[in-house]
Tab-separated table of C-alpha atoms in Angstrom:
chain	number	residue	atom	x	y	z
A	1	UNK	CA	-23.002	17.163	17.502
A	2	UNK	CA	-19.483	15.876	17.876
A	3	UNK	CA	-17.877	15.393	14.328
A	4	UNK	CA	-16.300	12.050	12.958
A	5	UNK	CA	-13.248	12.560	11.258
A	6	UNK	CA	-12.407	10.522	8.068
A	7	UNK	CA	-9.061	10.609	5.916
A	8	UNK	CA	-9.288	9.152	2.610
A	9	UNK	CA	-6.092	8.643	0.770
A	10	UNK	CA	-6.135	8.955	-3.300
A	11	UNK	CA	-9.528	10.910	-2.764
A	12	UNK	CA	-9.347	12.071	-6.202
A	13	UNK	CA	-9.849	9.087	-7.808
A	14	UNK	CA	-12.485	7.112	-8.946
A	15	UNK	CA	-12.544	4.255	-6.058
A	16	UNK	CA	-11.898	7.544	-3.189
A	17	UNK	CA	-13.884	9.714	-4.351
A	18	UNK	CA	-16.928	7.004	-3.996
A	19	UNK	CA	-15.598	6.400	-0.766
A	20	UNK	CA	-15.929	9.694	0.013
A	21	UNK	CA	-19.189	10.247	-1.337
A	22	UNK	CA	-20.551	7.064	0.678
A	23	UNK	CA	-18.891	8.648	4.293
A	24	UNK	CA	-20.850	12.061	2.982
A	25	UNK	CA	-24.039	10.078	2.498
A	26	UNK	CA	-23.919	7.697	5.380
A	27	UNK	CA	-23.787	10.774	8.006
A	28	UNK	CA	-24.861	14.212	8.293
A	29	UNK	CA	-22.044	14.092	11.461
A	30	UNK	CA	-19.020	12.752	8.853
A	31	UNK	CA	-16.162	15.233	8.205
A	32	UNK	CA	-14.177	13.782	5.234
A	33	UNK	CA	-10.788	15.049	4.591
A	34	UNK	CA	-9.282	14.053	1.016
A	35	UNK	CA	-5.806	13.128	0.668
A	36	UNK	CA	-4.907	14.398	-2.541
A	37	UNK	CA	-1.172	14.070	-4.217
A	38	UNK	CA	0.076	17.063	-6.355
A	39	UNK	CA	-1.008	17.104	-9.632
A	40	UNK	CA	-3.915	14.474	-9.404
A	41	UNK	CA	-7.356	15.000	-10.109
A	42	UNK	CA	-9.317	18.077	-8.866
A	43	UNK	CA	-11.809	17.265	-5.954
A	44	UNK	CA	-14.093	20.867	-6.693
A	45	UNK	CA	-16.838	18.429	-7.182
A	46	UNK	CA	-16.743	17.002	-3.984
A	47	UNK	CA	-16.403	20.186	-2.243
A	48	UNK	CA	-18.995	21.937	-4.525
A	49	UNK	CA	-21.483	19.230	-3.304
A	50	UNK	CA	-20.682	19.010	0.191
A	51	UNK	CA	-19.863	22.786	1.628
A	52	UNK	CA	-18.372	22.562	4.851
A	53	UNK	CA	-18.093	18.905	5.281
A	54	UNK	CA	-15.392	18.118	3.655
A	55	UNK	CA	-11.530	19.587	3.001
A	56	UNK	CA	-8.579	18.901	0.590
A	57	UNK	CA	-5.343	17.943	2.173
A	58	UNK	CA	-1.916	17.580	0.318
A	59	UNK	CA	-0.741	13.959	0.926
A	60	UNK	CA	1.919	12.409	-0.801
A	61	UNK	CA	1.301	8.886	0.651
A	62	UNK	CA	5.164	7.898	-0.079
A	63	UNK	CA	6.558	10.546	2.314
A	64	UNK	CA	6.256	9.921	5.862
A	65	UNK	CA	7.154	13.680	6.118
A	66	UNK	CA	3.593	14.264	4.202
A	67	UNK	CA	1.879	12.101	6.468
A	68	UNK	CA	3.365	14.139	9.542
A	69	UNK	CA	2.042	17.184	8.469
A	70	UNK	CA	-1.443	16.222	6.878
A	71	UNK	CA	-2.384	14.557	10.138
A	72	UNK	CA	-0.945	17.642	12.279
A	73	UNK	CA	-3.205	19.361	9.735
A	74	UNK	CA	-6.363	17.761	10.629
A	75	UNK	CA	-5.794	17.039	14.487
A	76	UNK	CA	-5.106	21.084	14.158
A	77	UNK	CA	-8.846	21.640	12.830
A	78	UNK	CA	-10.606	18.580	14.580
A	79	UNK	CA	-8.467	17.098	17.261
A	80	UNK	CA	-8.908	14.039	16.218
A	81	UNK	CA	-9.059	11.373	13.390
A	82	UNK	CA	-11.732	8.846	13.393
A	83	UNK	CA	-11.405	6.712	10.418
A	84	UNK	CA	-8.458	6.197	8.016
A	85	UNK	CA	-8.542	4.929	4.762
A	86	UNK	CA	-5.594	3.482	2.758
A	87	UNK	CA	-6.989	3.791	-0.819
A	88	UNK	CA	-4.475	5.700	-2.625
A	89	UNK	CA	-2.668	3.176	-5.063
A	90	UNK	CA	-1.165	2.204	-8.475
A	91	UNK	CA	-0.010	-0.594	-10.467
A	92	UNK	CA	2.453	-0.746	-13.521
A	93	UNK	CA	2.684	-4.235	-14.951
A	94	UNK	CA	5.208	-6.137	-16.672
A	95	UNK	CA	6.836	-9.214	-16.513
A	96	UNK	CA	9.087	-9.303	-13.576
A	97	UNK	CA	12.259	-10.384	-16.354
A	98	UNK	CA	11.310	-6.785	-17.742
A	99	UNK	CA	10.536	-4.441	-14.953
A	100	UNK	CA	12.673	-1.991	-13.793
A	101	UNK	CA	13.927	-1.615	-10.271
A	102	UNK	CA	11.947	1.955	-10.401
A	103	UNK	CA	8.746	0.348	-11.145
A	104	UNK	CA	9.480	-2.422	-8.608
A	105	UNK	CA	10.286	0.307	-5.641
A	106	UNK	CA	7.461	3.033	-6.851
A	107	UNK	CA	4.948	0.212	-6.871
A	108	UNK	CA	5.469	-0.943	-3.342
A	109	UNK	CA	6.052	2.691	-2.363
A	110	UNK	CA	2.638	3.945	-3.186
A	111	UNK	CA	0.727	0.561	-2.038
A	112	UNK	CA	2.374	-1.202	0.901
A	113	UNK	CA	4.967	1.505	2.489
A	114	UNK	CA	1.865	3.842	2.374
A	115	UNK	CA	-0.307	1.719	4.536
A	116	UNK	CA	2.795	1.975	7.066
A	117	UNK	CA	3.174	5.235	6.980
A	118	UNK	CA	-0.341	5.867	7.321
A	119	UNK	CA	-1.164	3.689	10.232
A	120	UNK	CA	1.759	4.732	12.319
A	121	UNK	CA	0.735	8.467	12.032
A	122	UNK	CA	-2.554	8.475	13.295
A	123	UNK	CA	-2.189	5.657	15.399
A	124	UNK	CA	-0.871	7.873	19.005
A	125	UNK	CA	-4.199	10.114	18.034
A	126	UNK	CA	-6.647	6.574	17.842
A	127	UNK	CA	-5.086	5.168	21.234
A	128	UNK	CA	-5.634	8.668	23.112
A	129	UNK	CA	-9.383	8.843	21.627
A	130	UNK	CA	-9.568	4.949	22.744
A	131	UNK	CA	-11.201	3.962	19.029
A	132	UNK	CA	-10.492	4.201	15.165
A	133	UNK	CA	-10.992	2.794	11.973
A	134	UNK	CA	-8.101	1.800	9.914
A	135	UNK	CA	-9.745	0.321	6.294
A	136	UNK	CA	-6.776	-0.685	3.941
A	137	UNK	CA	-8.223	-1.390	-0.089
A	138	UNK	CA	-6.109	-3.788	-1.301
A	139	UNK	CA	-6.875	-6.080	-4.387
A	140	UNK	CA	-7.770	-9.558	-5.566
A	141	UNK	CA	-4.287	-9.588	-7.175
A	142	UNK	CA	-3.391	-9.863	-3.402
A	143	UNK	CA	-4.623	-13.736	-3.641
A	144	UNK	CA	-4.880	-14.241	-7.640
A	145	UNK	CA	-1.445	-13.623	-7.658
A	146	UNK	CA	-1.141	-12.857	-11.998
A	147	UNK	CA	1.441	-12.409	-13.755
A	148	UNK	CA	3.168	-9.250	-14.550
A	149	UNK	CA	1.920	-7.892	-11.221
A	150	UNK	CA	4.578	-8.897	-9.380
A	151	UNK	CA	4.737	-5.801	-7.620
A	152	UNK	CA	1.457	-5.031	-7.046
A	153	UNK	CA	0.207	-8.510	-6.148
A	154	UNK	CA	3.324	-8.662	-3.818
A	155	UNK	CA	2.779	-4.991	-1.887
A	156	UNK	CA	-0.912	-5.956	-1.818
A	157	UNK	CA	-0.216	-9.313	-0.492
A	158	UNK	CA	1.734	-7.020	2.277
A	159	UNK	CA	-0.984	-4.909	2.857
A	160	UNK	CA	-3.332	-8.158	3.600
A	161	UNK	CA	-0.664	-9.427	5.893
A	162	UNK	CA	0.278	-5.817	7.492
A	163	UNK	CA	-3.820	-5.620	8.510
A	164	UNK	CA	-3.913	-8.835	9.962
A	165	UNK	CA	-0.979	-8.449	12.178
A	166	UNK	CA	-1.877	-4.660	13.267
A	167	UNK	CA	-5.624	-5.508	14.028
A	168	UNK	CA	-3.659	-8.269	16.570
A	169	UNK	CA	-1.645	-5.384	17.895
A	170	UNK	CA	-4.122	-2.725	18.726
A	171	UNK	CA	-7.039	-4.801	18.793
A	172	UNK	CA	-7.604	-4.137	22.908
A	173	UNK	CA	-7.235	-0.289	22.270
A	174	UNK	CA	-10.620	-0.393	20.613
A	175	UNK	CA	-8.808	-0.081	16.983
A	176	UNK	CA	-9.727	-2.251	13.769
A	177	UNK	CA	-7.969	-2.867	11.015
A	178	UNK	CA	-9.292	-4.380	7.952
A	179	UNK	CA	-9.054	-4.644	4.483
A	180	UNK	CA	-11.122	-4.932	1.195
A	181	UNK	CA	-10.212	-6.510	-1.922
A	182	UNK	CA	-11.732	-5.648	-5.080
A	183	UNK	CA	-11.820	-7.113	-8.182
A	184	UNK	CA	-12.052	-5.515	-11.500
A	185	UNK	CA	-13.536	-2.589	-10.517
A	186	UNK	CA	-14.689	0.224	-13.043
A	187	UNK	CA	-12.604	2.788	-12.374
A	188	UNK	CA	-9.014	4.379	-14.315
A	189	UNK	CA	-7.380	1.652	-12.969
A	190	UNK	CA	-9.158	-0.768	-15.263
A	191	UNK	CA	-10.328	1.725	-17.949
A	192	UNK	CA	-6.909	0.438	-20.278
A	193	UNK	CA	-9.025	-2.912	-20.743
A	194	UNK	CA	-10.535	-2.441	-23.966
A	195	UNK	CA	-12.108	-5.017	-26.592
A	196	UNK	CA	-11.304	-8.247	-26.449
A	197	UNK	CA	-8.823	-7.766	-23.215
A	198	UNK	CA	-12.320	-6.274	-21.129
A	199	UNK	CA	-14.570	-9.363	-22.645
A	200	UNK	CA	-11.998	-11.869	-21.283
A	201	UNK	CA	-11.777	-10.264	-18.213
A	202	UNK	CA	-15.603	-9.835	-17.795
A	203	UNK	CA	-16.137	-13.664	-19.125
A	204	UNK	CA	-14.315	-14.652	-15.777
A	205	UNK	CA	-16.145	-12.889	-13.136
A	206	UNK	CA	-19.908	-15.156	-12.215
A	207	UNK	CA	-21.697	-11.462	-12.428
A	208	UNK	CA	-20.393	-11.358	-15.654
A	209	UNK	CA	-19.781	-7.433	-15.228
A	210	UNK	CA	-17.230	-5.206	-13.728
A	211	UNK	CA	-17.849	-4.044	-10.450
A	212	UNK	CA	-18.933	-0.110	-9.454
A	213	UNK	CA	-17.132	1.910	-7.380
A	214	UNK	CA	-20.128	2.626	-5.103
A	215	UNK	CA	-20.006	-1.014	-4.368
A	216	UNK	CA	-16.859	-1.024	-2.947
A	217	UNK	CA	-17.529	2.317	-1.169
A	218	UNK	CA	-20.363	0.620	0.871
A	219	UNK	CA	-17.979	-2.318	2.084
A	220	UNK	CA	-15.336	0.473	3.075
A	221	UNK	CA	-18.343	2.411	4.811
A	222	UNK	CA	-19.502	-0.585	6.521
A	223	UNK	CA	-16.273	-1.392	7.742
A	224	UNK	CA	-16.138	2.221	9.613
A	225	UNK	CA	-19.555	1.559	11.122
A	226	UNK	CA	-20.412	1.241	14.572
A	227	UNK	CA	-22.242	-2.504	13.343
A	228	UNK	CA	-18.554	-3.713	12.215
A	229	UNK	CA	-17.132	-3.073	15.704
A	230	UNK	CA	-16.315	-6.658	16.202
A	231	UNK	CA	-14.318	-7.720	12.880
A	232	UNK	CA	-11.084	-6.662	12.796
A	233	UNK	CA	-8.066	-8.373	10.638
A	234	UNK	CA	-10.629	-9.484	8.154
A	235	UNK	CA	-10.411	-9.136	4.295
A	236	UNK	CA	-13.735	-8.657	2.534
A	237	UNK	CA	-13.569	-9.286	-1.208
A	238	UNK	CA	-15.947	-7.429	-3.232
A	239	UNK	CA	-15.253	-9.233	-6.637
A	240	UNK	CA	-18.488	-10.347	-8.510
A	241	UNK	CA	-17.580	-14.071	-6.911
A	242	UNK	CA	-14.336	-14.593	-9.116
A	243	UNK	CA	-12.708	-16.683	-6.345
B	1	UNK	CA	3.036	16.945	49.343
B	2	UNK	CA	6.186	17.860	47.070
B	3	UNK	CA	6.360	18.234	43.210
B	4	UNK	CA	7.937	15.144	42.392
B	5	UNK	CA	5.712	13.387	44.968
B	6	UNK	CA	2.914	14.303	43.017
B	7	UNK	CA	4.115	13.449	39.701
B	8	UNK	CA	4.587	10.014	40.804
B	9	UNK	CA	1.178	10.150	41.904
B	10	UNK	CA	-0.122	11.207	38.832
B	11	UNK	CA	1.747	8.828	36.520
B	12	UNK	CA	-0.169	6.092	38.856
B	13	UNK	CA	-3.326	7.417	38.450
B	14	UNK	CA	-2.601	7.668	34.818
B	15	UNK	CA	-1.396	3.754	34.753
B	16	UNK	CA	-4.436	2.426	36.274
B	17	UNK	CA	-6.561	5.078	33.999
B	18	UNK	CA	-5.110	4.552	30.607
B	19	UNK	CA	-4.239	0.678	31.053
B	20	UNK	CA	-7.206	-0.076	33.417
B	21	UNK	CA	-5.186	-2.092	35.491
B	22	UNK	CA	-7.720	-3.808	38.102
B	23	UNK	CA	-5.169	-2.232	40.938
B	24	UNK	CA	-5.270	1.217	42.908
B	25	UNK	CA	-2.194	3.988	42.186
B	26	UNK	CA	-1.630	3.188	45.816
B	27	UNK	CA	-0.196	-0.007	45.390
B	28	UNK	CA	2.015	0.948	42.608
B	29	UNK	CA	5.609	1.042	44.099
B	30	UNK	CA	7.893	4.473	43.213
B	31	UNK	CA	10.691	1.390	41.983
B	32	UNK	CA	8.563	-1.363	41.062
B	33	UNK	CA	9.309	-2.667	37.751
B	34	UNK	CA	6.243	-1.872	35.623
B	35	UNK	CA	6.980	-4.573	32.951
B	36	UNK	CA	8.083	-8.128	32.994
B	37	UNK	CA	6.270	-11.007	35.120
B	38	UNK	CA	8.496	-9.573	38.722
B	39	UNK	CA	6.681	-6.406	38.209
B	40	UNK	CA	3.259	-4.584	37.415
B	41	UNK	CA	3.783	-7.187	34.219
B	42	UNK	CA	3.086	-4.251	31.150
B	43	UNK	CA	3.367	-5.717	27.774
B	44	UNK	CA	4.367	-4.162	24.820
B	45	UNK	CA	0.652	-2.207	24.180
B	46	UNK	CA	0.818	-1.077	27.028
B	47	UNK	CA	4.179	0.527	26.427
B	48	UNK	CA	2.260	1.998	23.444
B	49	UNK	CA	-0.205	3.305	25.134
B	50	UNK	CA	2.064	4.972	27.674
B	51	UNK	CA	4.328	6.590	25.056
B	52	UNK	CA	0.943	8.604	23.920
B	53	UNK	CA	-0.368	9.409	27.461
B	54	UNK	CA	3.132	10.599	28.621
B	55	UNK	CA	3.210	12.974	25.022
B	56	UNK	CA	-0.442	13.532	25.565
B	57	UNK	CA	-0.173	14.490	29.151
B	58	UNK	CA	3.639	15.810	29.881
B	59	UNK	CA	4.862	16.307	26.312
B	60	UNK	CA	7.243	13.764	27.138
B	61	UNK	CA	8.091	12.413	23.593
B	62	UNK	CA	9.716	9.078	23.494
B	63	UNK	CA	10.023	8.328	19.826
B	64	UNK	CA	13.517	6.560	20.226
B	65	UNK	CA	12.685	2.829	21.372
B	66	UNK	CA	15.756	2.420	23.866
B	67	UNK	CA	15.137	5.824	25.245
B	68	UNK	CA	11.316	4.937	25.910
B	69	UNK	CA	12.702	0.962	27.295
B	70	UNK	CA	15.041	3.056	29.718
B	71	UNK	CA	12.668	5.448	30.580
B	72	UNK	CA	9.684	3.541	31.707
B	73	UNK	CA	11.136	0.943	33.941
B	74	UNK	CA	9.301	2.686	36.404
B	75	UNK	CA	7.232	5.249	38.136
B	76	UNK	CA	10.439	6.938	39.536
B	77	UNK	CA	12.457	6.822	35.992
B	78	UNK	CA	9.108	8.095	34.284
B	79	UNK	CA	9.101	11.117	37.396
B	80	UNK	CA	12.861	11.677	36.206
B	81	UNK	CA	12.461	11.796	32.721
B	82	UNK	CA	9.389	14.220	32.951
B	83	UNK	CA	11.162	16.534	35.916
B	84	UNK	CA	14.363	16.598	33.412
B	85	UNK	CA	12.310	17.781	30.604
């Protein structure tokens, strides 16, 4: 049985490591490597759960040089890499009168240069196999636009407009490119909204509750699917019907 | 036939195998232009594709853009580029 190869950037947190639990699920077949950055989260778990069928690899998503050698890493092993998913990400808010040039750059480092890095690496190894999967998790802030996210709303909004323009480019090469933007999503991301901040924010999704992580893990999974072969540059919002 | 006659046959066979161009290798010229609308008429994916299958097949790596423009004007400059490796 020939393998399929999955990279999941930020595997160590709470949105990639359902990701990578919904790959390890889907298929007995799915090899899922987890791009982990120095110092994050431990991914034992995942491993202890799923011996042999999936592998940490050191992946600072910033550093194209990291890229370079994770994906030598893995084409080393495998040979090839099936699906790639952009997931690792971070926001630090303030009001754009307030922020600091270091937030500004870090912000659009970790969330929009990533995605470019990313893509370009494995993209020689996705035209020679003639297919891949290239799933980019953005965010709602992408469209909502708030304020004091001007950094991550704007590197988001790239990320939206960086899929739709790559799926054009390698769309005849058998490659998709999409994206998924979730709302407020239980994870660490949103675990600072406490009280009355969590209430408000709860008050304006329909569902009236935050979203799981395993719910955006299935849209990333479907996304990678042999079903989904035909959408490419599409954004799928997984939101509880906020807009 | 001689090595660099054979190269040039391979990087047609390769063309019309990697691009699926709805020609033969045969009637790919040694000089022919292979992009613009006087030549074979490659766009720019295809020139993406090419830059893999020439790393992929002749470890030919053509990472700097007016290197890889210069070097794929043709069969013959690809031949060149591959026998100068």
């Amino acid at each position: 049985m020939s393998l399929r190869i999955i990279l999941i950037t930020g595997a160590n947190g709470g949105l990639g490591t359902a990701i990578a639990r919904a790959f390890l699920v889907e298929r007995p077949d799915n090899f899922v490597w987890l791009g982990i950055r120095q110092g994050g989260a431990s991914t034992e778990h995942l491993l202890a759960e799923n011996p042999g069928r999936c592998r940490p690899v050191g992946l600072d998503v910033t550093l194209p040089g990291a890229w370079q050698a994770a994906v030598a890493e893995i084409l080393a092993v495998h040979g090839r890499v099936d699906v790639l998913v952009n997931n690792a990400g971070r926001h630090d808010d303030a009001l754009l009168a307030q922020m600091t040039q270091e937030s500004w750059s870090r912000v659009i480092a970790v969330n929009l240069d990533s995605v470019f890095y990313g893509s370009q690496t494995v993209l020689p190894a996705m035209i020679s196999q003639r297919g891949g999967r290239i799933i980019n998790v953005a965010s709602l802030s992408a469209l909502l636009a708030p304020a004091g996210q001007t950094n991550y709303a704007a590197a988001k909004a790239g990320v939206l407009a960086l899929t739709q323009s790559l799926a054009k480019e390698v769309a005849r090469l058998g490659i998709t490119v999409n994206t998924v933007c979730p709302g407020y999503i239980d994870t660490e991301a949103t675990a600072g909204l406490t009280g009355e901040a969590r209430q408000k924010a709860q008050a304006s999704i329909p569902m009236r509750r935050f979203g799981r992580p395993e719910e955006v893990a299935a849209a990333v999974r479907f996304l990678a699917c042999a079903d989904a072969s035909y959408i490419t540059g599409s954004m799928l919002k997984i939101d509880g019907g906020i807009l | 036939m001689n090595d660099a006659t054979e190269i040039k046959a391979q990087i047609k066979r390769m063309l019309v195998e990697n691009l699926m161009l709805q020609i033969t290798p045969q009637e790919i010229g040694d000089d022919q232009p292979l992009f613009g609308p006087d030549g074979l008429g490659l766009d720019s994916v295809d020139a993406l594709q090419l830059v893999v299958a020439l790393d992929k097949n002749y470890g030919l790596k053509l990472s700097d853009a007016a290197v890889a423009r210069k070097t794929m004007q043709t069969v013959s400059s690809i031949a060149a580029a591959i026998a100068a490796k």
